[in-house]
Amino acid sequence: MHFVQAKGILSANNGMNIYRGCSHGCIYCDSRSTCYGFTHAFEDIEVKENAPELLERALKSKRKSCMIGTGAMCDPYLHAEEQLRLTRKCLELIDRYEFGVAIQTKSTRVLRDLDLLQSINSKTKAVVQMTLTTYDEELCKILEPNVSTTRERFDALLQFREAGIPTVVWMTPILPFINDTVENIRGILEYCIQAGVKGIICFDMGVTLREGDREYFYRALDEHFPGMKQRYIRTYGNAYELPSPDNRELMEIFQTTCEKNGILWKPEDCFAYLREFPEKYTQQSLFD
């Protein structure tokens, strides 16, 4: 872990990444891709120690309140957050200046800030987004080794439901020949139904691989799934998009289940919900 003084914290789309890099160790992580220009080891977390000061300055300068997004690139609830509490400090500012927030995480550490999320949600809007990819707990520990298991994340979703905090699930990626099964998809969907999630984001059943990400992923396959790397190479070559052979069947199950239970499933509808600021405030898009 190393500390930097960042020049800015909010993107043009009102998104922020307090940390750069990750300690969760997910074998498929796209953020490892060389296109993102990391100049340090991915596990050597870059900490933007002046993030709260930068955020306060940015919020004060905005003429209209809006949704603030965090977690799209790097999780705001890494292990380091337990001591540094930078995410919490930023939430305190979002609460104070009455902006909304959409948090994306795989960690149940987000429950620590339930009080702030409730406060924000009582004034504007707070949405927690959780990634769920793997229903089987033992398989989850292989694919996402240093983070809360799927069951633990599901329990967190139940707590958010009880607290009145809306949630959205990212059901991606789904790895071909590994967790692209009917049992896995139905298990995750059942969790989502029980948790009363507002929407589920799933572009398709599959995974994307780029330089940097691909090499790390294939090393993990060699370690945990002998022979699987060769199967991937035979099937997909050097492709960026690797769809599951069962994509059509699994997507039909996904869409039908969501429609039956009143869950948003089209990505554009989920994103519209995430960026929508309450009508009593002047709206400003999170992604425009």
Coordinates of C-alpha atoms in Angstrom, one line a residue:
M1 CA 0.0 0.0 0.0
H2 CA 1.2 3.5 -0.8
F3 CA -0.2 7.0 -0.5
V4 CA -0.6 9.7 -3.1
Q5 CA -2.0 13.2 -3.2
A6 CA -4.5 13.1 -6.0
K7 CA -5.3 16.1 -8.2
G8 CA -9.0 15.2 -8.5
I9 CA -11.5 12.7 -7.3
L10 CA -14.7 13.0 -9.3
S11 CA -14.8 11.9 -13.0
A12 CA -16.9 13.7 -15.6
N13 CA -19.6 11.1 -14.8
N14 CA -19.5 11.9 -11.1
G15 CA -17.8 8.6 -10.2
M16 CA -14.9 8.3 -7.8
N17 CA -12.2 5.7 -7.0
I18 CA -10.6 6.3 -3.6
Y19 CA -8.3 3.3 -4.0
R20 CA -6.4 2.0 -7.1
G21 CA -5.7 -1.7 -7.1
C22 CA -7.3 -4.4 -5.1
S23 CA -6.7 -7.0 -2.4
H24 CA -9.6 -9.3 -3.1
G25 CA -7.8 -11.5 -5.5
C26 CA -10.7 -12.4 -7.9
I27 CA -9.2 -14.5 -10.6
Y28 CA -11.1 -12.8 -13.5
C29 CA -10.7 -9.1 -12.5
D30 CA -10.8 -6.9 -15.6
S31 CA -9.2 -4.0 -13.6
R32 CA -5.9 -5.8 -13.9
S33 CA -5.9 -5.2 -17.7
T34 CA -2.9 -3.2 -18.9
C35 CA -5.2 -0.8 -20.7
Y36 CA -5.9 0.9 -17.4
G37 CA -2.3 2.0 -17.1
F38 CA -1.3 0.8 -13.7
T39 CA 2.3 1.8 -12.9
H40 CA 2.4 -0.2 -9.7
A41 CA 1.6 -3.8 -8.7
F42 CA -2.2 -4.4 -8.6
E43 CA -2.0 -5.6 -5.0
D44 CA 0.1 -2.6 -4.0
I45 CA -3.0 -0.4 -3.3
E46 CA -2.7 3.2 -4.2
V47 CA -4.5 5.3 -1.6
K48 CA -5.7 8.8 -2.5
E49 CA -5.3 10.1 1.0
N50 CA -6.7 13.5 0.2
A51 CA -9.9 12.1 -1.3
P52 CA -12.2 13.6 1.3
E53 CA -10.8 17.1 0.8
L54 CA -11.1 16.8 -3.0
L55 CA -14.6 15.5 -2.7
E56 CA -15.8 18.3 -0.4
R57 CA -14.3 20.8 -2.8
A58 CA -16.1 19.2 -5.8
L59 CA -19.4 18.9 -4.0
K60 CA -19.3 22.6 -2.9
S61 CA -18.7 23.6 -6.5
K62 CA -21.6 21.8 -8.0
R63 CA -24.7 23.8 -8.8
K64 CA -27.0 20.8 -8.7
S65 CA -27.1 17.8 -6.4
C66 CA -26.7 14.4 -8.1
M67 CA -25.8 10.8 -7.6
I68 CA -22.2 10.0 -6.8
G69 CA -20.9 6.6 -7.9
T70 CA -18.1 4.7 -6.4
G71 CA -16.7 1.1 -6.9
A72 CA -16.9 0.8 -10.6
M73 CA -13.2 0.4 -11.0
C74 CA -11.8 -0.5 -7.6
D75 CA -13.8 -1.6 -4.5
P76 CA -14.3 1.1 -1.9
Y77 CA -14.3 -1.5 0.9
L78 CA -10.9 -3.1 0.6
H79 CA -9.2 -4.5 3.7
A80 CA -7.3 -1.1 4.0
E81 CA -10.6 0.7 4.5
E82 CA -11.0 -0.9 8.0
Q83 CA -8.2 1.4 9.3
L84 CA -8.2 4.3 6.8
R85 CA -11.9 4.9 6.7
L86 CA -11.7 7.1 3.7
T87 CA -14.9 5.7 2.1
R88 CA -16.7 6.6 5.3
K89 CA -15.3 10.1 5.4
C90 CA -16.5 10.6 1.8
L91 CA -20.0 9.2 2.7
E92 CA -20.2 11.7 5.6
L93 CA -19.6 14.5 3.1
I94 CA -22.2 13.1 0.6
D95 CA -24.6 13.0 3.5
R96 CA -23.8 16.5 4.7
Y97 CA -24.2 18.1 1.3
E98 CA -27.3 16.0 0.5
F99 CA -26.1 14.2 -2.6
G100 CA -27.0 10.7 -3.4
V101 CA -24.7 7.7 -3.6
A102 CA -24.5 4.4 -5.6
I103 CA -21.9 2.1 -4.1
Q104 CA -20.6 -1.0 -5.8
T105 CA -18.7 -3.6 -3.7
K106 CA -18.1 -7.3 -3.0
S107 CA -17.4 -6.7 0.7
T108 CA -19.7 -6.9 3.7
R109 CA -17.6 -4.1 5.2
V110 CA -20.2 -1.8 3.7
L111 CA -22.4 -2.8 6.6
R112 CA -20.2 -0.7 8.9
D113 CA -21.6 2.4 7.1
L114 CA -25.2 1.4 7.3
D115 CA -26.0 4.4 9.5
L116 CA -24.7 6.8 6.9
L117 CA -26.4 5.1 4.1
Q118 CA -29.7 5.2 5.9
S119 CA -29.2 8.9 6.6
I120 CA -28.4 9.6 2.9
N121 CA -31.3 7.5 1.8
S122 CA -33.7 9.4 4.1
K123 CA -32.7 12.7 2.4
T124 CA -32.0 11.7 -1.2
K125 CA -31.0 8.2 -2.4
A126 CA -28.5 5.5 -1.5
V127 CA -28.1 2.3 -3.5
V128 CA -25.8 -0.6 -2.6
Q129 CA -24.7 -2.8 -5.5
M130 CA -23.3 -6.2 -4.7
T131 CA -21.6 -8.6 -7.1
L132 CA -22.8 -12.2 -7.0
T133 CA -21.3 -14.7 -9.4
T134 CA -21.1 -18.0 -7.7
Y135 CA -23.7 -19.8 -5.6
D136 CA -21.5 -22.6 -4.4
E137 CA -19.5 -21.4 -1.4
E138 CA -16.4 -23.5 -2.0
L139 CA -16.2 -22.5 -5.6
C140 CA -16.7 -18.9 -4.6
K141 CA -13.6 -19.1 -2.4
I142 CA -11.5 -20.1 -5.3
L143 CA -12.8 -17.5 -7.8
E144 CA -13.0 -14.7 -5.3
P145 CA -10.6 -15.8 -2.5
N146 CA -10.0 -12.7 -0.3
V147 CA -13.5 -11.2 -0.1
S148 CA -16.8 -12.0 1.6
T149 CA -18.4 -15.2 0.2
T150 CA -21.6 -15.1 -1.8
R151 CA -23.6 -16.3 1.3
E152 CA -22.2 -13.5 3.4
R153 CA -23.0 -10.9 0.7
F154 CA -26.5 -12.3 0.5
D155 CA -26.9 -11.9 4.2
A156 CA -25.8 -8.2 3.8
L157 CA -28.4 -7.7 1.1
L158 CA -31.0 -9.0 3.5
Q159 CA -29.9 -6.4 6.1
F160 CA -30.1 -3.6 3.6
R161 CA -33.6 -4.7 2.7
E162 CA -34.5 -4.6 6.4
A163 CA -33.0 -1.1 6.6
G164 CA -34.9 0.1 3.5
I165 CA -31.8 0.6 1.4
P166 CA -32.4 -0.4 -2.3
T167 CA -30.0 -2.8 -3.8
V168 CA -28.8 -3.9 -7.3
V169 CA -26.8 -7.1 -8.0
W170 CA -24.1 -7.5 -10.7
M171 CA -24.3 -11.1 -11.9
T172 CA -21.1 -10.9 -13.9
P173 CA -18.9 -12.5 -15.0
I174 CA -20.1 -16.0 -15.4
L175 CA -17.1 -18.2 -16.3
P176 CA -17.6 -20.7 -19.2
F177 CA -17.2 -24.4 -18.1
I178 CA -16.9 -23.3 -14.5
N179 CA -20.0 -21.6 -13.1
D180 CA -22.2 -21.3 -16.2
T181 CA -24.7 -23.8 -14.9
V182 CA -28.4 -23.8 -14.5
E183 CA -27.9 -24.6 -10.8
N184 CA -25.6 -21.6 -10.3
I185 CA -27.8 -19.1 -12.0
R186 CA -31.0 -20.3 -10.3
G187 CA -29.2 -20.2 -6.9
I188 CA -28.1 -16.6 -7.4
L189 CA -31.5 -15.6 -8.7
E190 CA -33.2 -17.1 -5.6
Y191 CA -30.9 -15.0 -3.4
C192 CA -31.9 -11.9 -5.3
I193 CA -35.6 -12.7 -5.0
Q194 CA -35.3 -13.2 -1.3
A195 CA -33.3 -10.0 -0.8
G196 CA -35.8 -8.0 -2.8
V197 CA -33.2 -6.5 -5.1
K198 CA -34.4 -3.7 -7.4
G199 CA -32.4 -4.9 -10.4
I200 CA -29.8 -7.4 -11.7
I201 CA -27.1 -6.4 -14.2
C202 CA -26.0 -9.2 -16.5
F203 CA -24.9 -8.3 -20.0
D204 CA -24.6 -12.0 -21.0
M205 CA -23.3 -15.2 -19.6
G206 CA -19.6 -15.2 -20.1
V207 CA -16.4 -13.3 -19.3
T208 CA -14.1 -10.8 -21.1
L209 CA -10.3 -11.2 -21.1
R210 CA -7.7 -8.6 -22.0
E211 CA -3.9 -8.4 -21.8
G212 CA -2.9 -8.4 -18.1
D213 CA -6.2 -9.9 -17.0
R214 CA -5.9 -12.9 -19.3
E215 CA -2.5 -13.9 -18.0
Y216 CA -3.6 -13.7 -14.4
F217 CA -6.8 -15.7 -15.1
Y218 CA -4.9 -18.4 -16.9
R219 CA -2.4 -18.8 -14.1
A220 CA -5.3 -19.3 -11.7
L221 CA -6.9 -21.9 -14.0
D222 CA -3.7 -23.8 -14.1
E223 CA -3.6 -23.8 -10.3
H224 CA -7.2 -24.7 -9.6
F225 CA -8.6 -26.2 -12.8
P226 CA -5.9 -28.3 -14.5
G227 CA -6.5 -28.5 -18.3
M228 CA -9.1 -25.7 -18.3
K229 CA -6.7 -23.1 -19.8
Q230 CA -6.2 -25.3 -22.8
R231 CA -10.0 -25.7 -23.2
Y232 CA -10.4 -21.9 -23.1
I233 CA -7.7 -21.5 -25.7
R234 CA -9.2 -24.2 -28.0
T235 CA -12.6 -22.7 -27.7
Y236 CA -11.9 -19.0 -27.8
G237 CA -8.4 -18.4 -29.0
N238 CA -7.3 -14.9 -28.1
A239 CA -10.8 -13.4 -28.1
Y240 CA -11.9 -10.5 -25.9
E241 CA -15.5 -11.8 -25.4
L242 CA -15.9 -15.4 -24.2
P243 CA -19.6 -16.3 -24.1
S244 CA -20.8 -19.4 -22.4
P245 CA -21.9 -22.1 -24.8
D246 CA -25.1 -22.2 -22.8
N247 CA -25.6 -18.4 -22.9
R248 CA -29.0 -18.5 -24.7
E249 CA -30.6 -21.0 -22.2
L250 CA -29.1 -19.3 -19.1
M251 CA -30.2 -15.8 -20.3
E252 CA -33.7 -17.1 -20.9
I253 CA -33.8 -18.3 -17.3
F254 CA -32.4 -15.0 -16.1
Q255 CA -34.9 -12.8 -18.0
T256 CA -37.9 -14.9 -17.3
T257 CA -37.2 -15.1 -13.6
C258 CA -36.6 -11.3 -13.3
E259 CA -39.8 -10.5 -15.2
K260 CA -41.8 -12.9 -13.1
N261 CA -40.5 -11.2 -9.9
G262 CA -40.6 -7.6 -11.0
I263 CA -36.8 -7.2 -11.1
L264 CA -35.2 -4.8 -13.5
W265 CA -32.9 -6.9 -15.9
K266 CA -32.2 -4.8 -18.9
P267 CA -28.8 -3.0 -18.3
E268 CA -30.1 0.3 -19.6
D269 CA -33.0 0.2 -17.1
C270 CA -30.7 -0.7 -14.2
F271 CA -28.3 2.2 -15.1
A272 CA -31.2 4.6 -15.5
Y273 CA -32.3 3.7 -11.9
L274 CA -28.8 4.1 -10.5
R275 CA -28.4 7.6 -12.0
E276 CA -31.9 8.8 -11.2
F277 CA -31.8 11.5 -8.6
P278 CA -35.0 12.0 -6.5
E279 CA -37.5 14.3 -8.1
K280 CA -37.7 16.7 -5.2
Y281 CA -34.1 17.6 -6.1
T282 CA -32.8 19.0 -9.4
Q283 CA -31.7 16.0 -11.4
Q284 CA -28.3 15.6 -12.7
S285 CA -27.1 12.4 -14.4
L286 CA -24.4 10.2 -12.9
F287 CA -23.3 8.9 -16.3
D288 CA -23.9 11.9 -18.6

